[in-house]
Coordinates of C-alpha atoms in Angstrom, one line a residue:
Chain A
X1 CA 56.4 -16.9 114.6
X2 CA 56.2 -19.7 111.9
X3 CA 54.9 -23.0 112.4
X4 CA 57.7 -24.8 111.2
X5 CA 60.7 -23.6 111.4
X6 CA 63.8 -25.5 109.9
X7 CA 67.2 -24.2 110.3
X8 CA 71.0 -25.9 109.4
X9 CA 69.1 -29.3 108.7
X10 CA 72.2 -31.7 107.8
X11 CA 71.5 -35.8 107.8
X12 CA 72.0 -38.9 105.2
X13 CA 72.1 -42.7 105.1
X14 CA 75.5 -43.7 107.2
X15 CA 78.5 -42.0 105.8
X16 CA 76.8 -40.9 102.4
X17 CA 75.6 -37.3 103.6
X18 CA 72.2 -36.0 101.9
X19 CA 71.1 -32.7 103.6
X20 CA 74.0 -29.8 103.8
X21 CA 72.6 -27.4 106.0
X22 CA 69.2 -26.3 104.9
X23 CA 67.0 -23.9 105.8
X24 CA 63.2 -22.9 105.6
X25 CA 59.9 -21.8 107.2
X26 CA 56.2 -23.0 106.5
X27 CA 53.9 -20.6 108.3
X28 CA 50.1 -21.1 109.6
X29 CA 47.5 -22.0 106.8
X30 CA 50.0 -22.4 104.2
X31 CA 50.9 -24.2 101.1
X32 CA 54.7 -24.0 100.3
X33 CA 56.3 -26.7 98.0
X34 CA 60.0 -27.3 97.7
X35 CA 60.9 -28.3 94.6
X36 CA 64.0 -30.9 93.5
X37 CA 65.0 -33.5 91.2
X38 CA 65.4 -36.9 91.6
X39 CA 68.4 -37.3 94.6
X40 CA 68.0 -34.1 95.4
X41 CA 67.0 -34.4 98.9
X42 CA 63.8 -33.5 99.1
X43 CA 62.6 -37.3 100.8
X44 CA 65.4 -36.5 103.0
X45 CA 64.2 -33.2 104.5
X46 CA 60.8 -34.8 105.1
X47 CA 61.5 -38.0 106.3
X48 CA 64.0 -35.5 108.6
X49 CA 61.0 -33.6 109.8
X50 CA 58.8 -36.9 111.1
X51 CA 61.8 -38.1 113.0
X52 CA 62.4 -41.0 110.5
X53 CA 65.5 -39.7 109.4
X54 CA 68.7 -39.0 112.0
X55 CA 69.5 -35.6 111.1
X56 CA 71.3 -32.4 113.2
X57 CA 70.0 -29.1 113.1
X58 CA 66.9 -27.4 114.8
X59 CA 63.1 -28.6 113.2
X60 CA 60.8 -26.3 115.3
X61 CA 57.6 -26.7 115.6
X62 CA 55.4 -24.0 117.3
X63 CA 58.5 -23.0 118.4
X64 CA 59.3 -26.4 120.0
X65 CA 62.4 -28.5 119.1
X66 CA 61.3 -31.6 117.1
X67 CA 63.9 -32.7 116.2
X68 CA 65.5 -36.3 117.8
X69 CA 61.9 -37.0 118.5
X70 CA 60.8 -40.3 117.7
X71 CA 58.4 -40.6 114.7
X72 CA 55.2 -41.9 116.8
X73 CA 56.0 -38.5 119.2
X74 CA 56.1 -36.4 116.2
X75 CA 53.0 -37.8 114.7
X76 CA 51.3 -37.2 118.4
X77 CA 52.0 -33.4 117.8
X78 CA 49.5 -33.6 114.9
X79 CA 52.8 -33.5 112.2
X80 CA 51.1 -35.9 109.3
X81 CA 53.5 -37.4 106.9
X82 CA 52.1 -38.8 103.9
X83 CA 54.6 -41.2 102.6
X84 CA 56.3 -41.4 99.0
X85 CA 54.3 -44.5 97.7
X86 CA 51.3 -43.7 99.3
X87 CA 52.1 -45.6 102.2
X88 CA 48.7 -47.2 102.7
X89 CA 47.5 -50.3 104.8
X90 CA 47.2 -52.5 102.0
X91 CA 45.1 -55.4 104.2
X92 CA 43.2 -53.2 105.8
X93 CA 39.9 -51.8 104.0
X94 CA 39.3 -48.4 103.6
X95 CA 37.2 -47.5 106.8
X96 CA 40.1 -49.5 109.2
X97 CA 42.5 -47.4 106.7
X98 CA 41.4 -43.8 108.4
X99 CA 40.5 -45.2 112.0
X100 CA 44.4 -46.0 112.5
X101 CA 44.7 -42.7 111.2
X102 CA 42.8 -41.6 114.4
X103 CA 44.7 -44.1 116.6
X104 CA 46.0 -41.1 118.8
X105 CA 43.2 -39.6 119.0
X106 CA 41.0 -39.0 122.7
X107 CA 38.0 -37.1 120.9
X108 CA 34.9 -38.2 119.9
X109 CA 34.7 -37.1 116.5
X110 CA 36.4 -39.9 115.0
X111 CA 33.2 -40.9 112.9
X112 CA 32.2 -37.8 112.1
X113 CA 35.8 -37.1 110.5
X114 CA 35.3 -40.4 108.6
X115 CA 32.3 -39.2 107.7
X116 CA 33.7 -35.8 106.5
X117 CA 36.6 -37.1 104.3
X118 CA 34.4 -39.9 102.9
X119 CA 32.6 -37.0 101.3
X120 CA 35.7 -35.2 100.6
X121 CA 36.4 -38.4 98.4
X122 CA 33.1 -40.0 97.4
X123 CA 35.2 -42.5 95.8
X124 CA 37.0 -44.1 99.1
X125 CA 32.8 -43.9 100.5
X126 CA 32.0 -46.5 97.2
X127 CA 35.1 -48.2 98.5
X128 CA 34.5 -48.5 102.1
X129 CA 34.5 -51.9 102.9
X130 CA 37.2 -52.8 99.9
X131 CA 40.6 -53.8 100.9
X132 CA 43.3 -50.5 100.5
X133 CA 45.7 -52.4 98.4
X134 CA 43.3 -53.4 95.7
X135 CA 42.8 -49.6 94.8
X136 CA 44.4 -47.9 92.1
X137 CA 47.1 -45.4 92.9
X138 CA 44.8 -42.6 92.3
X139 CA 42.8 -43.9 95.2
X140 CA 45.1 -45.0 97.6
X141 CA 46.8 -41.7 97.5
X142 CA 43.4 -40.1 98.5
X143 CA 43.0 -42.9 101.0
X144 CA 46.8 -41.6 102.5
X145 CA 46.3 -37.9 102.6
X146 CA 42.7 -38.8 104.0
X147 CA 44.3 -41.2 106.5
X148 CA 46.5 -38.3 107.4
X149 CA 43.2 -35.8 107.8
X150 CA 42.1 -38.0 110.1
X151 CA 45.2 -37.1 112.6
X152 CA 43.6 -33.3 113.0
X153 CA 46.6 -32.3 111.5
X154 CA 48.5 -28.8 111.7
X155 CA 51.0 -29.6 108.9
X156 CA 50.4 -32.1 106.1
X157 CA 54.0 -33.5 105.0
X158 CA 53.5 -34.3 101.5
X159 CA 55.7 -36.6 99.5
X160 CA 55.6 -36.3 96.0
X161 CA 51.8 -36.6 96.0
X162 CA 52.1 -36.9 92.1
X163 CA 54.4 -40.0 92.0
X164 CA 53.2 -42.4 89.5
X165 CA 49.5 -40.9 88.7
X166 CA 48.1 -40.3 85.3
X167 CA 48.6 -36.5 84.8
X168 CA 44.7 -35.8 85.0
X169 CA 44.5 -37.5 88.3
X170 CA 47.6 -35.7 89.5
X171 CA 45.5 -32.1 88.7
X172 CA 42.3 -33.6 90.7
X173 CA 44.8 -34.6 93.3
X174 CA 46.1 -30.5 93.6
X175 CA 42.8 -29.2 93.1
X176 CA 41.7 -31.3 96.1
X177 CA 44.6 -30.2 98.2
X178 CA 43.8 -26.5 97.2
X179 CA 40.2 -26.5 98.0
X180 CA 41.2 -28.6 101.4
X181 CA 43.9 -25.6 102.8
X182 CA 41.4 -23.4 101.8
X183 CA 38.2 -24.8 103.8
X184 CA 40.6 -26.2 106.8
X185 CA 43.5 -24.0 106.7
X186 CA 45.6 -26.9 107.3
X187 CA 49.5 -26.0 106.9
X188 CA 51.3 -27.8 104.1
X189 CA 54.3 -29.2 102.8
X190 CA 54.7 -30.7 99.2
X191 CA 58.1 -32.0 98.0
X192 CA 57.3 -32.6 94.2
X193 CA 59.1 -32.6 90.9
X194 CA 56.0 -31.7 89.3
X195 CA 56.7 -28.1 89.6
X196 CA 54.0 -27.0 87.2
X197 CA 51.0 -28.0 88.8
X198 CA 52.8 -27.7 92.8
X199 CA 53.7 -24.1 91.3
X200 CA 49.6 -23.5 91.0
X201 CA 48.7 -25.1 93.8
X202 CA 51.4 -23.4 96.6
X203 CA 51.5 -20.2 98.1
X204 CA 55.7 -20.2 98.0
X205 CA 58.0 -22.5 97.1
X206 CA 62.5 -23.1 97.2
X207 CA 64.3 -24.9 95.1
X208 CA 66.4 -27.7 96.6
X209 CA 69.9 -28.6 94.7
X210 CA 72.2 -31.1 96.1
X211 CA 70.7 -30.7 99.2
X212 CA 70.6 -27.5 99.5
X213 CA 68.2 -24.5 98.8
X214 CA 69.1 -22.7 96.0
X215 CA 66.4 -20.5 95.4
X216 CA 62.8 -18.9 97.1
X217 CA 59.8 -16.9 96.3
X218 CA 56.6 -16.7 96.1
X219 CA 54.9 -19.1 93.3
X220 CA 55.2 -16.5 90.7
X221 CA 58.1 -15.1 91.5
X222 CA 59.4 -18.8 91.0
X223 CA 57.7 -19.6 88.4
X224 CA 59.2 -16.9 86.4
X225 CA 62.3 -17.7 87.4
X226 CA 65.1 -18.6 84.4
X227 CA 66.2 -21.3 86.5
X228 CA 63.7 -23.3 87.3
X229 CA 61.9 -22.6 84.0
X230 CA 64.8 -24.5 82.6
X231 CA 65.2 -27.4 85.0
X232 CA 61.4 -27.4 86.1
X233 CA 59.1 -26.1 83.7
X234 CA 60.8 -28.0 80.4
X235 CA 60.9 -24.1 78.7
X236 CA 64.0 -22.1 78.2
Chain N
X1 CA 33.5 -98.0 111.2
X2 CA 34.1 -97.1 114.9
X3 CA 37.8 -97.3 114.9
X4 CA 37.4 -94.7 112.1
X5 CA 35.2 -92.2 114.5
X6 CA 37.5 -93.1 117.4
X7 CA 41.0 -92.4 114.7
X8 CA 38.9 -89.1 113.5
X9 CA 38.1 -88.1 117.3
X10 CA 41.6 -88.4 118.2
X11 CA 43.2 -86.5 115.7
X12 CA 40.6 -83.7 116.1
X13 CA 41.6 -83.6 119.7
X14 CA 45.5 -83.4 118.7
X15 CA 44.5 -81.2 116.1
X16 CA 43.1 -78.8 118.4
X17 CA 46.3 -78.4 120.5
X18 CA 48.5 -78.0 116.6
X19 CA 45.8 -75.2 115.9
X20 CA 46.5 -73.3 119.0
X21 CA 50.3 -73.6 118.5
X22 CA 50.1 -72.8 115.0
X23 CA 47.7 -69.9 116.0
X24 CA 51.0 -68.5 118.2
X25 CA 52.5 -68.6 115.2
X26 CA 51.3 -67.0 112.8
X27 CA 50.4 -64.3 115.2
X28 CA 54.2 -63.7 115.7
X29 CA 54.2 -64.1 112.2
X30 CA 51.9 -61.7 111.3
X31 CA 52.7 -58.8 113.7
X32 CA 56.8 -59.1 113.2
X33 CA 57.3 -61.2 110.1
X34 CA 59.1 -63.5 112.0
X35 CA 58.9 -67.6 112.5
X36 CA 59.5 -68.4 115.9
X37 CA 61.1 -71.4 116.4
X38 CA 61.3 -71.1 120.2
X39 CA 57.3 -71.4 120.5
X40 CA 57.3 -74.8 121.8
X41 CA 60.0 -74.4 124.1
X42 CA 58.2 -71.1 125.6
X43 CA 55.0 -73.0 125.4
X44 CA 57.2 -76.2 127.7
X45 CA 58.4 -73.7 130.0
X46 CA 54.7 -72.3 130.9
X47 CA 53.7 -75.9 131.0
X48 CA 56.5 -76.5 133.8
X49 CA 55.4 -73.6 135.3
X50 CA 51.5 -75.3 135.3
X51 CA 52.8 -78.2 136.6
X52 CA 55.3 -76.3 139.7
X53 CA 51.4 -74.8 140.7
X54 CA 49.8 -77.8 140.5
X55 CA 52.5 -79.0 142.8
X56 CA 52.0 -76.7 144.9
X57 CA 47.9 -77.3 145.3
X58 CA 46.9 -74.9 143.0
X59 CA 44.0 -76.4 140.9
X60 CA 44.2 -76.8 137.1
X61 CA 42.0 -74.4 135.6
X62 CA 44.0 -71.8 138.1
X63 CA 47.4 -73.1 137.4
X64 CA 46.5 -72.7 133.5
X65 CA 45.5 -69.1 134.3
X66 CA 48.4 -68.1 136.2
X67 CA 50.8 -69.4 134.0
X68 CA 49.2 -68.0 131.1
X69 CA 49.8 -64.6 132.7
X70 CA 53.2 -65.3 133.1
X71 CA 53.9 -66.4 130.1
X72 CA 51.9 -63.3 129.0
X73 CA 54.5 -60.8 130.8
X74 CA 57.2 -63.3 129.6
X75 CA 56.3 -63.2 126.3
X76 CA 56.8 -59.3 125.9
X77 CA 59.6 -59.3 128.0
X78 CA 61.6 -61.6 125.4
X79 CA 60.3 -59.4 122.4
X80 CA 61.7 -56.4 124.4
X81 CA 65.1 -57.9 125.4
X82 CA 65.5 -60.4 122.6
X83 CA 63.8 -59.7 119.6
X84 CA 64.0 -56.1 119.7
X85 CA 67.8 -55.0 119.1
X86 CA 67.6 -57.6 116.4
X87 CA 64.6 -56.5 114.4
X88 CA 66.4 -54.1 112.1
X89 CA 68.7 -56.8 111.3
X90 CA 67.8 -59.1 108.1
X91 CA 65.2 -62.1 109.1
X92 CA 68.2 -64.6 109.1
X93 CA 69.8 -63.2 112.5
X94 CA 65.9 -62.6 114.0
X95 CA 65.3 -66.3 112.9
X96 CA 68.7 -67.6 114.5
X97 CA 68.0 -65.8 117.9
X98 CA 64.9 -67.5 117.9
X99 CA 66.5 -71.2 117.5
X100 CA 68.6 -70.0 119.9
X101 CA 66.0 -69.6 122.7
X102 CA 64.9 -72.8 121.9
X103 CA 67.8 -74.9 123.0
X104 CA 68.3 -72.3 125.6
X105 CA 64.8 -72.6 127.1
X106 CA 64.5 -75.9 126.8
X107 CA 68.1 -76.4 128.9
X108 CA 66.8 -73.7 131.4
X109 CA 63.7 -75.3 132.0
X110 CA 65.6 -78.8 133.1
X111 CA 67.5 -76.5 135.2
X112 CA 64.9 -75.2 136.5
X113 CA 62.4 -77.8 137.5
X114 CA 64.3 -81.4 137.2
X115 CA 64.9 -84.0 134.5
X116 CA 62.2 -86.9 136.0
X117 CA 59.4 -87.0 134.5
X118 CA 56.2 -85.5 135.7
X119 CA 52.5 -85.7 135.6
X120 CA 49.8 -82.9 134.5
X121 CA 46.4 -83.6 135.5
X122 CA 44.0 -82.7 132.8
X123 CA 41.7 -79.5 132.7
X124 CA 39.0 -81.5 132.1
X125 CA 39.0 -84.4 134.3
X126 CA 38.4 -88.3 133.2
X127 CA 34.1 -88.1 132.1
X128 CA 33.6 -89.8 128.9
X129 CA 30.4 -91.2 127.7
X130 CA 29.5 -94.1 124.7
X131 CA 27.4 -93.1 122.2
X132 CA 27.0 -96.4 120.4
X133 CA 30.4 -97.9 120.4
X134 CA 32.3 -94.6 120.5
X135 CA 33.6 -93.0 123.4
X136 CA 33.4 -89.4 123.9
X137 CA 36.0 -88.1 126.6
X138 CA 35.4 -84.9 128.6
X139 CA 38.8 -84.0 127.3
X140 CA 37.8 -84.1 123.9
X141 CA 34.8 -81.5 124.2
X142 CA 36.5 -79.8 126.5
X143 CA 39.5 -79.5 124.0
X144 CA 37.1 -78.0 121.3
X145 CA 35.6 -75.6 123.4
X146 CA 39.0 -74.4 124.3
X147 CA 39.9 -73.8 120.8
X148 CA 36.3 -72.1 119.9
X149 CA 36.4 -69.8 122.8
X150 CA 40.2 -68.8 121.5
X151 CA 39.6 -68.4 118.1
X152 CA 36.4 -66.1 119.1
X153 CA 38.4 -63.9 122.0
X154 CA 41.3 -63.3 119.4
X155 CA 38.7 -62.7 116.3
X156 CA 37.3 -60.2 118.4
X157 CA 40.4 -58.5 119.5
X158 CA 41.8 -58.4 116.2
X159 CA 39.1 -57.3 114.2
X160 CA 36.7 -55.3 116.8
X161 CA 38.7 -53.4 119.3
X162 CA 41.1 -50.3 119.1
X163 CA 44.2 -52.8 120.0
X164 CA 43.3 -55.0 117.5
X165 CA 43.5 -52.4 114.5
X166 CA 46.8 -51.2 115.9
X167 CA 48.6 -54.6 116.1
X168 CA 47.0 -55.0 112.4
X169 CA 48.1 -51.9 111.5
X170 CA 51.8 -52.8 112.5
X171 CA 51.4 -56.1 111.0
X172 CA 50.4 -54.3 107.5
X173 CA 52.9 -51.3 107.7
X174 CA 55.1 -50.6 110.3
X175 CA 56.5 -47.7 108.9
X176 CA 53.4 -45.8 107.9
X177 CA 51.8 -47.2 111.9
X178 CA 54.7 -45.0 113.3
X179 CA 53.6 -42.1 111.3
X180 CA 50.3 -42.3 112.2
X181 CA 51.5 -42.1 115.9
X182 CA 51.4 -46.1 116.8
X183 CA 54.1 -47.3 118.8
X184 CA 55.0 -50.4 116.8
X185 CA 57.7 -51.5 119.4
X186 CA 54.4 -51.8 122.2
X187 CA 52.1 -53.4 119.5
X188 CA 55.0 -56.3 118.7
X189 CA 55.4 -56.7 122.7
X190 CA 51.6 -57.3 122.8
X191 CA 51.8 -59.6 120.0
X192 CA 54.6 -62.0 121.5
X193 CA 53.0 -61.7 124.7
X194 CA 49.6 -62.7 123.1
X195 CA 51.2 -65.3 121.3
X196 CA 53.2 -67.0 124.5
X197 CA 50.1 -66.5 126.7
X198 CA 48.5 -68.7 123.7
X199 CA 51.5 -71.2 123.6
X200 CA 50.8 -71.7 127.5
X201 CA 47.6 -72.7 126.9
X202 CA 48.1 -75.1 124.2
X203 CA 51.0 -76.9 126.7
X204 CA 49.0 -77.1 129.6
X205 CA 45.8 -78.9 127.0
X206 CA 48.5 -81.2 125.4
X207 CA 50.9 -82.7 127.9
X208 CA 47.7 -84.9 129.7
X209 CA 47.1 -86.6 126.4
X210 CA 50.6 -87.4 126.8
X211 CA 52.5 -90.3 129.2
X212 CA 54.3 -87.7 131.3
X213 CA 56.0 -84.0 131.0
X214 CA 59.4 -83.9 130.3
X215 CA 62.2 -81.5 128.0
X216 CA 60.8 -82.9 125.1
X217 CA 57.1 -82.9 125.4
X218 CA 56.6 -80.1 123.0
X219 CA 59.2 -80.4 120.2
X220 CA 57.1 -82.5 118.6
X221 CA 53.9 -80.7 118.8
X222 CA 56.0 -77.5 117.5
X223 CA 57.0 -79.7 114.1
X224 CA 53.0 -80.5 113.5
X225 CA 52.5 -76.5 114.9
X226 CA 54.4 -75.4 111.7
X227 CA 52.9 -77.9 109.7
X228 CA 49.3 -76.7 110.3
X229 CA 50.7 -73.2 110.3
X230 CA 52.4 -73.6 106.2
X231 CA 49.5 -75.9 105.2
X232 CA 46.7 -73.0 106.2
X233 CA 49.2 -70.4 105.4
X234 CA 51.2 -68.1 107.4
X235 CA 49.7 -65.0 107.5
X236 CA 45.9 -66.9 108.2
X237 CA 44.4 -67.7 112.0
X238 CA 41.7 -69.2 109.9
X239 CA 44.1 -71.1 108.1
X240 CA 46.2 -72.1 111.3
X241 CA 42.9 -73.8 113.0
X242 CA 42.0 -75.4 110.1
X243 CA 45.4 -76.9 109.2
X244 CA 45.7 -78.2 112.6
X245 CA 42.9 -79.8 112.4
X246 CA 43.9 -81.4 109.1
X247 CA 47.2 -82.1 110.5
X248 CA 45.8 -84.0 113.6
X249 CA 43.2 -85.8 111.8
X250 CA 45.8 -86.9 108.7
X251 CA 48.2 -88.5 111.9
X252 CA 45.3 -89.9 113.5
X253 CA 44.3 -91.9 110.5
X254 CA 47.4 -92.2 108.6
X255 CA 48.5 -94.3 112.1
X256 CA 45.7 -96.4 112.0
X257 CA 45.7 -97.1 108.5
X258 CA 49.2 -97.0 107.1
X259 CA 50.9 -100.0 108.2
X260 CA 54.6 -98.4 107.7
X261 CA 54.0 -95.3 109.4
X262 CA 53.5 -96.9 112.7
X263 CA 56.6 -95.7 114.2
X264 CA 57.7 -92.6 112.4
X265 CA 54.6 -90.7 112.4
X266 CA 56.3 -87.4 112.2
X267 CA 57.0 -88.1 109.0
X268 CA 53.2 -87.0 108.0
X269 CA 53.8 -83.1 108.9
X270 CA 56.6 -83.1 106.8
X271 CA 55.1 -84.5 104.0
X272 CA 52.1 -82.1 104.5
X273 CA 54.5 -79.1 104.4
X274 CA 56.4 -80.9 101.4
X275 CA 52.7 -80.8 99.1
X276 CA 51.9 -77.9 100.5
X277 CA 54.9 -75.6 99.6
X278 CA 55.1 -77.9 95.9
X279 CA 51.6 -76.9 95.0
X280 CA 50.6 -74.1 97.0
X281 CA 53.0 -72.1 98.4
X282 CA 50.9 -69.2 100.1
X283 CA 48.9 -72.4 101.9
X284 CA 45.3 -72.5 102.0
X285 CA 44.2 -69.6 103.3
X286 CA 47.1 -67.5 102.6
X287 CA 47.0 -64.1 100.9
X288 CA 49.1 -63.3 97.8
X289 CA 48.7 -59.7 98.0
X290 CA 48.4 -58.0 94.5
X291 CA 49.2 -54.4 94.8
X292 CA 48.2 -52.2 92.1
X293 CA 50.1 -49.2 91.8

């Protein structure tokens, strides 16, 4: 049994439809990325899975219908959605930043997870006490995806994680999300354009097109893939 | 010399009841991005409901008490009913609904309890005491106290407890508080009710200093609210004590001292909100949030 299950997702914005039907699984401990371009649905399909986005279909998760859930229920079920944009608490500092992260929390651990993720990023620990929305947007996308650690997550729902970084801080950014499934095992999903370095980083990917999924493999098997060598990977 | 002190000690007292109104404010303001023009009128209703217990034989301090329970209950049952099925819509329609409830309250409330006038005994009784030629009222410590004890209970709520970082959290980013698992819908009750429990208060300190309690006893007090609340800026508690206190003590003085303004003293808030939005549009405490990206 996967832990996410998607099946026949269709949704949009009013009459303009955005998802036609799509399909796919992300299973325990993995990294899968679905890659699209620009209008291509891939916000859509994520925004669909934390219940901000009306959509029909199934989303199970553990084998439990998500979907039509409100966004706060969803988030409950440890489902941590890391916004395009970062999606930060800009006048709250740093430290307030990760305890609304644990806002649902009961356990005790709450400091001890700041704790942990402050040394995940040393950065955000020289930053503590600093406001969120006077970080760069190297930072502040550490802050998010830290923020969203802090929920004891089972699936991290990514955004396009690479969205306006300078390519080197983009790579730091993967290598940190690598070395983080590996040590936690959390589940997750990255929606990026920047299929190069998601390519590296995932364990399988699809292509979405139009709002549908065109294509699936492994990494490799994608990335050797005419296809999205041409549209992706800027070689022919 | 000492009808300066006197001017100053009376303006600091209004300016105490401007700060907790404009403190209402900008809490609404912060937590739902809204202005709510119906703050007096929910403030004159509590204060009706003040006086009906008082009438009844309930003491003061007790009557402000209950009332500010109700008005606590009320508060988040107007966000719920009210405010709610709006908030999607753009401010305009949220910022019509509220006028709205203004006129609407304020006829309700003559419904309610009566158009003659009525009387308010004061929290803090009639002491004074004369400390060389100025007179220091019991109502006038009293009134400070009120407004340090506030400022403290809601600085402590805001920045110290669980509740706190959640209705900040809304106020920052609702969208990213509902993925974190926040109900923003319970945080905005909270913060209306907060904010109407605050409103009570603020009526049921104000009307004594005034003849008598009648429909219009607050509108006034709501014009110098907003005043204090754009000249500290919007988005500031710091900034909505200290510009009621600046409001207050400008009326006080400007009363004394400006032969014309005699009569039309509520021309001073607006001229404070006219400088303030010319020169500083953010107010004095207000943030203009640079985001980097």
């Amino acid at each position: 049994m996967s832990l996410l299950s998607v099946s026949d997702l269709r949704g949009g914005y009013g009459p303009v439809r955005v998802l036609h039907g799509l399909g796919f699984e992300v299973n325990a401990g993995e990294i899968v990325v679905i890659l699209g371009a620009n209008g291509s649905g891939k916000t859509s399909t994520i925004r669909a899975i934390s219940g901000m986005l009306q959509a029909t279909g199934s989303v199970r998760l553990h084998d439990e219908e998500i979907l039509g859930k409100n966004p706060e229920a969803i988030a409950r079920r440890r489902v941590a959605h890391v916004p395009q944009g970062r999606g930060t608490f800009p006048e709250l500092t740093v430290e307030e930043n990760l305890r609304v992260g644990a806002f649902s929390r009961k356990d005790s651990a709450v400091d001890e997870d700041i704790d942990r993720w402050l040394t995940t990023f040393p950065r955000l620990r020289e930053r503590r006490t600093q406001l969120a929305g006077s970080m760069s947007g190297g930072e502040q996308q550490m802050l998010a995806i830290s923020r969203a650690l802090m929920m004891n997550p089972v699936l991290l729902l990514l955004d396009e994680p690479s969205l306006g970084l300078a390519p080197l801080v983009t790579q730091e950014l993967f290598q940190k999300l690598a070395q983080l499934n590996r040590e936690t095992y959390i589940a997750m999903l990255i929606v990026e354009q920047n299929a190069n370095l998601a390519l590296k980083t995932a364990t399988r990917g699809y292509v979405l097109e139009a709002g549908e999924i065109v294509a699936t493999g492994t990494s490799e098997e994608l990335a050797s893939n005419d296809e999205v060598r041409k549209a992706y990977l800027g070689m022919a | 010399m000492t009808l300066f002190l006197q001017q100053l000690m009376n303006g600091i007292g209004n300016g105490v009841i401007y700060a907790s109104v404009a403190l209402a404010l900008v809490l609404i303001y912060r937590t739902t991005g809204v202005l709510n023009f119906a703050q007096g009128e929910m403030a004159l209703f509590s204060t009706y409901i003040t006086w009906k217990l008082t009438d009844w034989g309930v003491g003061i301090v007790a009557a402000i008490f209950i009332s500010m329970l109700i008005a606590f209950a009320m508060g988040a049952l107007v966000e719920l009913v009210l405010i709610r099925p709006v908030e999607k819509k753009p401010p305009f329609v949220v910022l019509i609904v509220t006028i709205g409830m203004f006129l609407a309250l304020n006829s309700i409330t003559q419904l309610v309890f009566g158009t003659d006038e009525k009387q308010l005994p004061s929290a803090f009784g009639d002491h004074s005491w004369s400390v060389g030629d100025v007179r220091i009222t019991g109502e006038f410590v009293g009134l400070i106290c009120v407004l340090a004890l506030t400022c403290t209970l809601l600085w402590i709520l805001l920045q110290k407890t669980k509740l706190g970082l959640g209705l900040r959290a809304v106020a920052s980013n609702p969208e990213s508080a509902r993925l974190v698992g926040i109900s923003s819908g319970t945080m905005l009750m909270i913060g209306w009710a907060i904010s109407a429990s605050l409103g009570a208060l603020g009526g049921a300190m104000y009307v004594p200093t005034t003849p008598a309690l009648t429909a219009g006893s607050l509108q006034a007090v709501l014009v110098y609210a907003f005043a204090a609340a754009a000249l500290g800026g919007f988005d500031s508690p710091v900034g909505a004590v200290v510009g009621g206190l600046i409001v207050g003590v400008a009326e006080a003085l400007a009363i004394e001292y400006i032969e014309p303004l005699h009569d039309i003293t509520l021309l001073v808030p607006f001229l404070l909100i006219g400088v303030v939005l010319l020169y500083r549009p953010t107010g004095l405490f207000g943030r203009n949030i640079v985001e980097r990206v």
